Tab-separated table of C-alpha atoms in Angstrom:
chain	number	residue	atom	x	y	z
A	1	UNK	CA	16.837	-0.513	85.161
A	2	UNK	CA	13.857	-0.290	87.440
A	3	UNK	CA	10.726	-2.054	86.222
A	4	UNK	CA	9.337	0.293	83.568
A	5	UNK	CA	5.959	-1.457	83.705
A	6	UNK	CA	5.526	-0.445	87.344
A	7	UNK	CA	6.350	3.175	86.544
A	8	UNK	CA	4.075	3.306	83.500
A	9	UNK	CA	1.246	1.572	85.382
A	10	UNK	CA	1.652	3.997	88.273
A	11	UNK	CA	1.479	7.014	85.939
A	12	UNK	CA	-1.519	5.539	84.090
A	13	UNK	CA	-3.502	4.684	87.218
A	14	UNK	CA	-6.313	7.098	88.046
A	15	UNK	CA	-5.939	6.021	91.675
A	16	UNK	CA	-2.216	6.829	91.774
A	17	UNK	CA	-2.046	10.029	89.711
A	18	UNK	CA	-3.297	12.215	92.583
A	19	UNK	CA	-0.528	10.904	94.859
A	20	UNK	CA	2.164	11.678	92.273
A	21	UNK	CA	0.936	15.272	92.191
A	22	UNK	CA	0.445	15.487	95.936
A	23	UNK	CA	3.838	14.084	96.900
A	24	UNK	CA	6.058	15.492	94.141
A	25	UNK	CA	7.776	17.929	96.530
A	26	UNK	CA	7.978	15.526	99.494
A	27	UNK	CA	11.086	13.782	100.769
A	28	UNK	CA	11.251	10.527	98.726
A	29	UNK	CA	12.861	8.703	101.659
A	30	UNK	CA	9.769	9.331	103.775
A	31	UNK	CA	7.200	8.230	101.193
A	32	UNK	CA	7.644	4.491	101.726
A	33	UNK	CA	7.730	4.866	105.508
A	34	UNK	CA	4.682	7.086	105.694
A	35	UNK	CA	2.445	5.740	102.929
A	36	UNK	CA	3.292	2.028	102.498
A	37	UNK	CA	0.063	0.012	102.704
A	38	UNK	CA	-2.005	3.173	103.077
A	39	UNK	CA	-2.384	4.194	99.434
A	40	UNK	CA	-3.269	2.147	96.313
A	41	UNK	CA	0.211	2.548	94.791
A	42	UNK	CA	3.557	0.802	94.754
A	43	UNK	CA	5.202	3.196	97.208
A	44	UNK	CA	8.750	2.065	96.348
A	45	UNK	CA	8.195	2.857	92.658
A	46	UNK	CA	6.444	6.098	93.605
A	47	UNK	CA	9.344	7.196	95.821
A	48	UNK	CA	11.892	6.428	93.103
A	49	UNK	CA	9.875	8.355	90.526
A	50	UNK	CA	9.447	11.368	92.830
A	51	UNK	CA	13.197	11.332	93.475
A	52	UNK	CA	13.875	11.439	89.727
A	53	UNK	CA	11.291	14.190	89.167
A	54	UNK	CA	12.991	16.361	91.755
A	55	UNK	CA	16.351	15.842	90.053
A	56	UNK	CA	14.882	16.426	86.590
A	57	UNK	CA	12.935	19.607	87.377
A	58	UNK	CA	15.589	21.850	85.802
A	59	UNK	CA	17.045	19.478	83.224
A	60	UNK	CA	13.769	18.049	81.831
A	61	UNK	CA	10.911	20.340	82.933
A	62	UNK	CA	8.574	19.193	80.125
A	63	UNK	CA	9.026	15.549	81.164
A	64	UNK	CA	8.219	16.415	84.768
A	65	UNK	CA	5.272	18.684	83.942
A	66	UNK	CA	3.727	15.974	81.742
A	67	UNK	CA	4.430	13.253	84.319
A	68	UNK	CA	6.551	11.200	81.946
A	69	UNK	CA	8.242	7.957	82.929
A	70	UNK	CA	11.942	8.142	83.851
A	71	UNK	CA	14.655	5.685	84.789
A	72	UNK	CA	17.859	6.515	86.649
A	73	UNK	CA	20.405	5.575	83.994
A	74	UNK	CA	18.513	7.018	81.030
A	75	UNK	CA	17.954	10.268	82.924
A	76	UNK	CA	21.641	10.593	83.823
A	77	UNK	CA	22.723	10.048	80.214
A	78	UNK	CA	20.028	12.182	78.610
A	79	UNK	CA	20.537	15.523	76.910
A	80	UNK	CA	18.975	18.423	78.748
A	81	UNK	CA	15.819	19.869	77.238
A	82	UNK	CA	17.590	23.224	76.841
A	83	UNK	CA	20.493	21.776	74.832
A	84	UNK	CA	18.191	19.604	72.696
A	85	UNK	CA	16.133	22.641	71.703
A	86	UNK	CA	19.309	24.537	70.863
A	87	UNK	CA	20.376	21.735	68.513
A	88	UNK	CA	16.962	21.822	66.858
A	89	UNK	CA	17.739	25.356	65.627
A	90	UNK	CA	20.334	24.067	63.148
A	91	UNK	CA	19.622	20.340	62.579
A	92	UNK	CA	16.806	20.094	60.028
A	93	UNK	CA	15.601	18.017	57.087
A	94	UNK	CA	12.944	15.556	55.942
A	95	UNK	CA	14.131	12.120	57.075
A	96	UNK	CA	16.242	11.540	60.194
A	97	UNK	CA	17.847	8.376	61.543
A	98	UNK	CA	19.002	8.388	65.178
A	99	UNK	CA	21.380	5.692	66.380
A	100	UNK	CA	21.222	5.424	70.169
A	101	UNK	CA	18.061	7.219	71.236
A	102	UNK	CA	18.326	6.980	75.015
A	103	UNK	CA	15.496	8.704	76.852
A	104	UNK	CA	14.512	10.468	73.626
A	105	UNK	CA	15.154	14.119	74.470
A	106	UNK	CA	17.120	14.838	71.281
A	107	UNK	CA	14.606	12.698	69.400
A	108	UNK	CA	11.739	14.831	70.775
A	109	UNK	CA	13.416	18.109	69.812
A	110	UNK	CA	14.708	17.064	66.392
A	111	UNK	CA	11.491	15.316	65.342
A	112	UNK	CA	9.885	18.751	65.263
A	113	UNK	CA	12.128	19.592	62.273
A	114	UNK	CA	11.765	16.336	60.339
A	115	UNK	CA	8.728	14.796	58.680
A	116	UNK	CA	9.847	11.304	59.649
A	117	UNK	CA	12.248	10.089	62.362
A	118	UNK	CA	13.473	6.544	62.996
A	119	UNK	CA	15.416	5.782	66.167
A	120	UNK	CA	17.414	2.609	66.748
A	121	UNK	CA	18.060	1.480	70.317
A	122	UNK	CA	18.595	-2.071	71.524
A	123	UNK	CA	17.082	-1.473	74.993
A	124	UNK	CA	13.512	-2.767	74.786
A	125	UNK	CA	12.494	-1.513	78.239
A	126	UNK	CA	13.811	1.964	77.476
A	127	UNK	CA	11.970	1.989	74.146
A	128	UNK	CA	8.755	1.171	75.984
A	129	UNK	CA	9.340	4.118	78.314
A	130	UNK	CA	9.934	6.436	75.353
A	131	UNK	CA	6.790	5.196	73.590
A	132	UNK	CA	4.804	5.880	76.759
A	133	UNK	CA	6.320	9.359	77.062
A	134	UNK	CA	5.841	10.309	73.431
A	135	UNK	CA	2.123	9.665	73.776
A	136	UNK	CA	2.076	12.193	76.611
A	137	UNK	CA	4.206	14.630	74.595
A	138	UNK	CA	2.096	14.139	71.446
A	139	UNK	CA	5.025	13.043	69.258
A	140	UNK	CA	3.547	11.134	66.310
A	141	UNK	CA	6.248	11.193	63.628
A	142	UNK	CA	8.940	9.271	65.530
A	143	UNK	CA	9.317	5.485	65.327
A	144	UNK	CA	11.547	3.331	67.555
A	145	UNK	CA	13.072	0.027	66.528
A	146	UNK	CA	14.619	-2.328	69.080
A	147	UNK	CA	17.808	-3.398	67.349
A	148	UNK	CA	21.500	-2.738	67.452
A	149	UNK	CA	22.795	-0.122	65.030
A	150	UNK	CA	24.876	-2.810	63.341
A	151	UNK	CA	21.832	-5.034	62.772
A	152	UNK	CA	19.732	-2.205	61.399
A	153	UNK	CA	22.387	-0.959	58.970
A	154	UNK	CA	22.957	-4.543	57.752
A	155	UNK	CA	19.256	-5.244	57.159
A	156	UNK	CA	17.922	-1.876	55.990
A	157	UNK	CA	19.006	0.116	52.950
A	158	UNK	CA	16.807	3.176	53.573
A	159	UNK	CA	18.533	6.530	53.056
A	160	UNK	CA	18.205	9.671	55.197
A	161	UNK	CA	18.856	13.388	54.966
A	162	UNK	CA	20.775	13.119	58.217
A	163	UNK	CA	22.000	10.427	60.593
A	164	UNK	CA	22.379	11.589	64.190
A	165	UNK	CA	24.378	9.299	66.451
A	166	UNK	CA	24.469	9.318	70.236
A	167	UNK	CA	26.665	6.343	71.162
A	168	UNK	CA	26.304	4.879	74.654
A	169	UNK	CA	29.374	6.028	76.574
A	170	UNK	CA	28.970	3.608	79.475
A	171	UNK	CA	29.927	-0.052	79.522
A	172	UNK	CA	28.014	-2.872	81.204
A	173	UNK	CA	29.587	-1.941	84.552
A	174	UNK	CA	28.408	1.653	84.211
A	175	UNK	CA	31.931	2.992	83.732
A	176	UNK	CA	32.227	6.059	81.499
A	177	UNK	CA	33.999	5.834	78.140
A	178	UNK	CA	35.299	8.735	76.081
A	179	UNK	CA	36.396	7.841	72.545
A	180	UNK	CA	34.062	6.906	69.710
A	181	UNK	CA	35.712	3.476	69.425
A	182	UNK	CA	34.998	2.748	73.096
A	183	UNK	CA	31.332	3.730	72.771
A	184	UNK	CA	28.442	1.598	71.543
A	185	UNK	CA	28.037	1.498	68.625
A	186	UNK	CA	31.560	2.071	67.336
A	187	UNK	CA	30.850	4.892	64.884
A	188	UNK	CA	34.304	4.765	63.294
A	189	UNK	CA	33.868	1.090	62.395
A	190	UNK	CA	30.395	1.815	60.960
A	191	UNK	CA	31.458	4.699	58.700
A	192	UNK	CA	31.291	2.757	55.396
A	193	UNK	CA	27.713	1.680	56.135
A	194	UNK	CA	26.723	5.143	57.364
A	195	UNK	CA	27.951	6.885	54.215
A	196	UNK	CA	25.800	4.491	52.161
A	197	UNK	CA	22.709	5.837	53.970
A	198	UNK	CA	23.319	9.602	54.213
A	199	UNK	CA	25.351	12.618	53.129
A	200	UNK	CA	25.260	14.247	56.579
A	201	UNK	CA	26.438	12.528	59.744
A	202	UNK	CA	26.252	14.163	63.176
A	203	UNK	CA	28.048	12.584	66.123
A	204	UNK	CA	27.298	13.570	69.715
A	205	UNK	CA	30.438	13.009	71.788
A	206	UNK	CA	31.816	13.297	75.298
A	207	UNK	CA	32.972	16.718	76.601
A	208	UNK	CA	36.305	15.022	77.385
A	209	UNK	CA	36.885	13.977	73.805
A	210	UNK	CA	40.165	14.923	72.085
A	211	UNK	CA	38.754	16.990	69.226
A	212	UNK	CA	41.748	16.991	66.875
A	213	UNK	CA	42.256	13.235	67.069
A	214	UNK	CA	38.553	12.539	66.543
A	215	UNK	CA	38.335	14.886	63.547
A	216	UNK	CA	41.140	12.909	61.910
A	217	UNK	CA	39.540	9.551	62.722
A	218	UNK	CA	36.056	10.538	61.587
A	219	UNK	CA	37.132	12.306	58.407
A	220	UNK	CA	35.043	14.651	56.228
A	221	UNK	CA	34.273	16.805	59.291
A	222	UNK	CA	32.501	19.995	58.273
A	223	UNK	CA	31.863	21.488	61.720
A	224	UNK	CA	32.803	20.975	65.356
A	225	UNK	CA	30.450	22.576	67.849
A	226	UNK	CA	31.297	22.675	71.563
A	227	UNK	CA	28.139	23.241	73.629
A	228	UNK	CA	28.209	24.566	77.208
A	229	UNK	CA	25.570	25.656	79.707
A	230	UNK	CA	26.566	28.253	82.294
A	231	UNK	CA	30.266	27.681	81.635
A	232	UNK	CA	30.103	23.861	81.816
A	233	UNK	CA	30.739	21.939	78.600
A	234	UNK	CA	27.905	19.464	78.084
A	235	UNK	CA	28.748	17.861	74.760
A	236	UNK	CA	30.633	18.090	71.494
A	237	UNK	CA	28.852	17.766	68.157
A	238	UNK	CA	30.821	16.779	65.081
A	239	UNK	CA	29.089	17.208	61.731
A	240	UNK	CA	30.593	15.364	58.784
A	241	UNK	CA	29.583	15.765	55.141
A	242	UNK	CA	30.152	12.989	52.639
A	243	UNK	CA	33.345	13.669	50.637
A	244	UNK	CA	33.893	17.051	52.342
A	245	UNK	CA	37.538	18.115	52.268
A	246	UNK	CA	37.447	21.811	53.238
A	247	UNK	CA	38.417	23.673	56.403
A	248	UNK	CA	36.620	22.570	59.562
A	249	UNK	CA	34.334	25.242	61.058
A	250	UNK	CA	34.723	25.471	64.827
A	251	UNK	CA	31.924	26.920	66.951
A	252	UNK	CA	31.780	27.497	70.703
A	253	UNK	CA	28.297	27.939	72.160
A	254	UNK	CA	27.329	28.779	75.733
A	255	UNK	CA	23.977	29.414	77.391
A	256	UNK	CA	24.688	32.106	79.982
A	257	UNK	CA	21.375	31.784	81.831
A	258	UNK	CA	19.519	34.164	79.534
A	259	UNK	CA	20.639	33.657	75.936
A	260	UNK	CA	22.805	31.423	73.785
A	261	UNK	CA	26.117	33.007	72.835
A	262	UNK	CA	28.180	31.695	69.932
A	263	UNK	CA	31.723	32.323	68.788
A	264	UNK	CA	33.380	30.932	65.681
A	265	UNK	CA	36.896	31.574	64.416
A	266	UNK	CA	40.018	30.019	62.992
A	267	UNK	CA	42.475	29.139	65.785
A	268	UNK	CA	45.404	31.586	65.985
A	269	UNK	CA	48.740	31.768	67.733
A	270	UNK	CA	49.003	33.103	71.266
A	271	UNK	CA	48.550	36.913	71.498
A	272	UNK	CA	51.460	38.957	72.885
A	273	UNK	CA	51.383	39.958	76.554
A	274	UNK	CA	50.049	43.323	77.672
A	275	UNK	CA	53.019	45.078	79.207
A	276	UNK	CA	51.584	48.159	80.949
A	277	UNK	CA	48.512	49.277	82.912
A	278	UNK	CA	47.211	45.749	83.409
A	279	UNK	CA	44.019	46.132	85.434
A	280	UNK	CA	41.680	43.345	84.252
A	281	UNK	CA	41.906	39.558	84.307
A	282	UNK	CA	39.990	37.376	81.790
A	283	UNK	CA	39.101	33.701	81.502
A	284	UNK	CA	37.159	32.753	78.337
A	285	UNK	CA	34.186	30.410	78.600
A	286	UNK	CA	34.987	26.696	78.837
A	287	UNK	CA	33.348	26.096	75.431
A	288	UNK	CA	35.789	28.515	73.809
A	289	UNK	CA	38.735	26.899	75.587
A	290	UNK	CA	37.655	23.342	74.710
A	291	UNK	CA	37.174	24.432	71.098
A	292	UNK	CA	40.742	25.752	71.047
A	293	UNK	CA	39.563	29.257	70.204
A	294	UNK	CA	40.705	31.058	73.363
A	295	UNK	CA	43.744	32.713	71.792
A	296	UNK	CA	41.623	33.916	68.861
A	297	UNK	CA	38.959	35.235	71.202
A	298	UNK	CA	41.524	37.076	73.332
A	299	UNK	CA	43.125	38.578	70.217
A	300	UNK	CA	39.744	39.930	69.106
A	301	UNK	CA	39.631	42.113	72.230
A	302	UNK	CA	43.345	42.961	72.247
A	303	UNK	CA	43.878	40.992	75.449
A	304	UNK	CA	47.386	39.945	76.394
A	305	UNK	CA	48.523	36.431	77.157
A	306	UNK	CA	49.999	35.424	80.492
A	307	UNK	CA	51.543	32.307	78.963
A	308	UNK	CA	51.120	30.418	75.686
A	309	UNK	CA	49.929	27.316	77.584
A	310	UNK	CA	47.349	29.169	79.685
A	311	UNK	CA	43.827	30.325	78.831
A	312	UNK	CA	44.148	33.298	81.194
A	313	UNK	CA	44.547	36.820	79.814
A	314	UNK	CA	44.969	40.390	80.998
A	315	UNK	CA	43.847	43.739	79.662
A	316	UNK	CA	43.527	47.436	80.375
A	317	UNK	CA	39.752	47.845	80.023
A	318	UNK	CA	36.670	45.678	80.675
A	319	UNK	CA	34.996	43.871	77.747
A	320	UNK	CA	31.240	44.178	77.224
A	321	UNK	CA	29.354	40.878	76.753
A	322	UNK	CA	32.544	38.880	77.268
A	323	UNK	CA	31.975	35.132	76.855
A	324	UNK	CA	33.556	34.045	80.106
A	325	UNK	CA	34.646	35.667	83.352
A	326	UNK	CA	36.392	38.989	83.888
A	327	UNK	CA	37.730	40.544	87.081
A	328	UNK	CA	39.550	43.586	88.355
A	329	UNK	CA	43.131	42.737	89.288
A	330	UNK	CA	43.998	43.665	92.874
A	331	UNK	CA	47.533	42.307	92.723
A	332	UNK	CA	49.809	39.807	90.969
A	333	UNK	CA	52.210	37.941	93.255
A	334	UNK	CA	55.099	35.688	92.120
A	335	UNK	CA	54.475	32.252	93.579
A	336	UNK	CA	56.462	31.412	96.695
A	337	UNK	CA	54.957	29.810	99.759
A	338	UNK	CA	56.266	32.419	102.188
A	339	UNK	CA	55.272	35.475	100.175
A	340	UNK	CA	51.802	34.103	99.304
A	341	UNK	CA	51.239	33.134	102.959
A	342	UNK	CA	52.192	36.656	104.092
A	343	UNK	CA	49.976	38.227	101.423
A	344	UNK	CA	46.952	36.096	102.372
A	345	UNK	CA	47.462	36.907	106.044
A	346	UNK	CA	47.927	40.628	105.364
A	347	UNK	CA	44.785	40.853	103.255
A	348	UNK	CA	42.764	38.500	105.493
A	349	UNK	CA	41.991	36.087	102.647
A	350	UNK	CA	40.934	33.133	104.794
A	351	UNK	CA	37.972	32.675	102.387
A	352	UNK	CA	38.294	32.919	98.609
A	353	UNK	CA	37.400	31.292	95.297
A	354	UNK	CA	40.493	29.443	94.093
A	355	UNK	CA	41.124	28.394	90.475
A	356	UNK	CA	44.148	27.260	88.510
A	357	UNK	CA	45.318	26.521	84.974
A	358	UNK	CA	48.714	25.214	83.910
A	359	UNK	CA	49.851	25.006	87.529
A	360	UNK	CA	51.560	22.113	89.294
A	361	UNK	CA	49.291	22.080	92.375
A	362	UNK	CA	45.615	21.144	92.363
A	363	UNK	CA	42.987	23.502	93.725
A	364	UNK	CA	42.570	21.310	96.812
A	365	UNK	CA	46.326	21.301	97.398
A	366	UNK	CA	46.444	25.095	97.101
A	367	UNK	CA	43.595	25.564	99.562
A	368	UNK	CA	45.192	23.160	102.014
A	369	UNK	CA	48.641	24.746	101.668
A	370	UNK	CA	47.384	28.262	102.396
A	371	UNK	CA	44.447	27.314	104.678
A	372	UNK	CA	41.846	28.902	102.399
A	373	UNK	CA	38.117	28.131	102.650
A	374	UNK	CA	35.712	28.372	99.725
A	375	UNK	CA	33.475	31.374	99.186
A	376	UNK	CA	33.382	35.119	99.465
A	377	UNK	CA	34.056	37.831	96.913
A	378	UNK	CA	37.804	37.298	96.555
A	379	UNK	CA	39.266	35.286	93.654
A	380	UNK	CA	42.732	33.749	93.518
A	381	UNK	CA	44.014	32.454	90.178
A	382	UNK	CA	47.187	30.375	90.093
A	383	UNK	CA	49.116	29.751	86.879
A	384	UNK	CA	52.541	29.701	85.253
A	385	UNK	CA	54.206	32.639	83.544
A	386	UNK	CA	57.008	30.994	81.653
A	387	UNK	CA	58.801	28.797	84.154
A	388	UNK	CA	57.612	30.755	87.193
A	389	UNK	CA	54.379	30.474	89.135
A	390	UNK	CA	52.172	33.484	89.714
A	391	UNK	CA	48.992	34.256	91.688
A	392	UNK	CA	46.454	36.853	90.569
A	393	UNK	CA	44.261	38.295	93.315
A	394	UNK	CA	41.048	39.538	91.689
A	395	UNK	CA	37.537	40.766	92.403
A	396	UNK	CA	34.455	40.857	90.153
């Protein structure tokens, strides 16, 4: 991690503050070359900070607007401000314990719903950055303790309305980990201690996590919530209640650029195919697919399946406010290199948006095979229908 003292000193210096504001939209690579030795600031630290501000403008606008301190790794691993605020709409109580605070974005959002928040993180430098930032953000009810989760749970016997855990999913080499056992701390190993301190446990997990396996390992899971922004899954939240043994509630949530959309259902079997007058092609949002609710969602709108293993569907009419993508079908072509090549040539599809699900070739392999460039208003979806490949040519 870059020297947090340099960043905090730079942002506290009355001599340097004007240069942060003046250069925030400049090319960071040119700052050192142009201003080194000419301004009363550490230009290397200034350039690094400006670079992070430019990256964080959409993800953490409040941090940028308030000229908060950032570090590369903590920024990359942080929750977005948008997602943190969404979580604050349903995570509430009086006393909150956070294990693994990171840059403090969830901590900032959730502390608005709790009278008292304690966060445990063993990174002293990062905790100093968060303390500096929380002064700027006027957060007064959140306390950080530099300890490991294991140490804190061994030494303290304080109880909480809720424990929120955000395990570090990167090892010392910076390589990403997925399962809860691979993360730090190991939440599964800590379960006995955690249930001594709370009746509600919330685990923030990787978008790549196997949900069914993790639900079994964690136990007492009350709700699984898959959270996406603009059709990209950002995280999975698992809420467990002490001694809960009922049916797990599954929720898919997606921010579509304007509002949050939510869908909750019990998973169902694959809907039957639509046999006649197929004119529309549908792909549910990635949150719905990751949550395993795509068949249920398709059934709700009487959409037909293409294949039980595929989250692509067809229908006879468009669906208003569909959570996902929908297109008009131009044609459906059985997959064969010669016939697809002739079709692409005939329809002049040198440029198209290519996607695939449950198909043996990757998107890059498909584009290379048929000499297709990205872009345009044409969409080509490749999938399997039973044992046979098929391509759907669609338009919005």
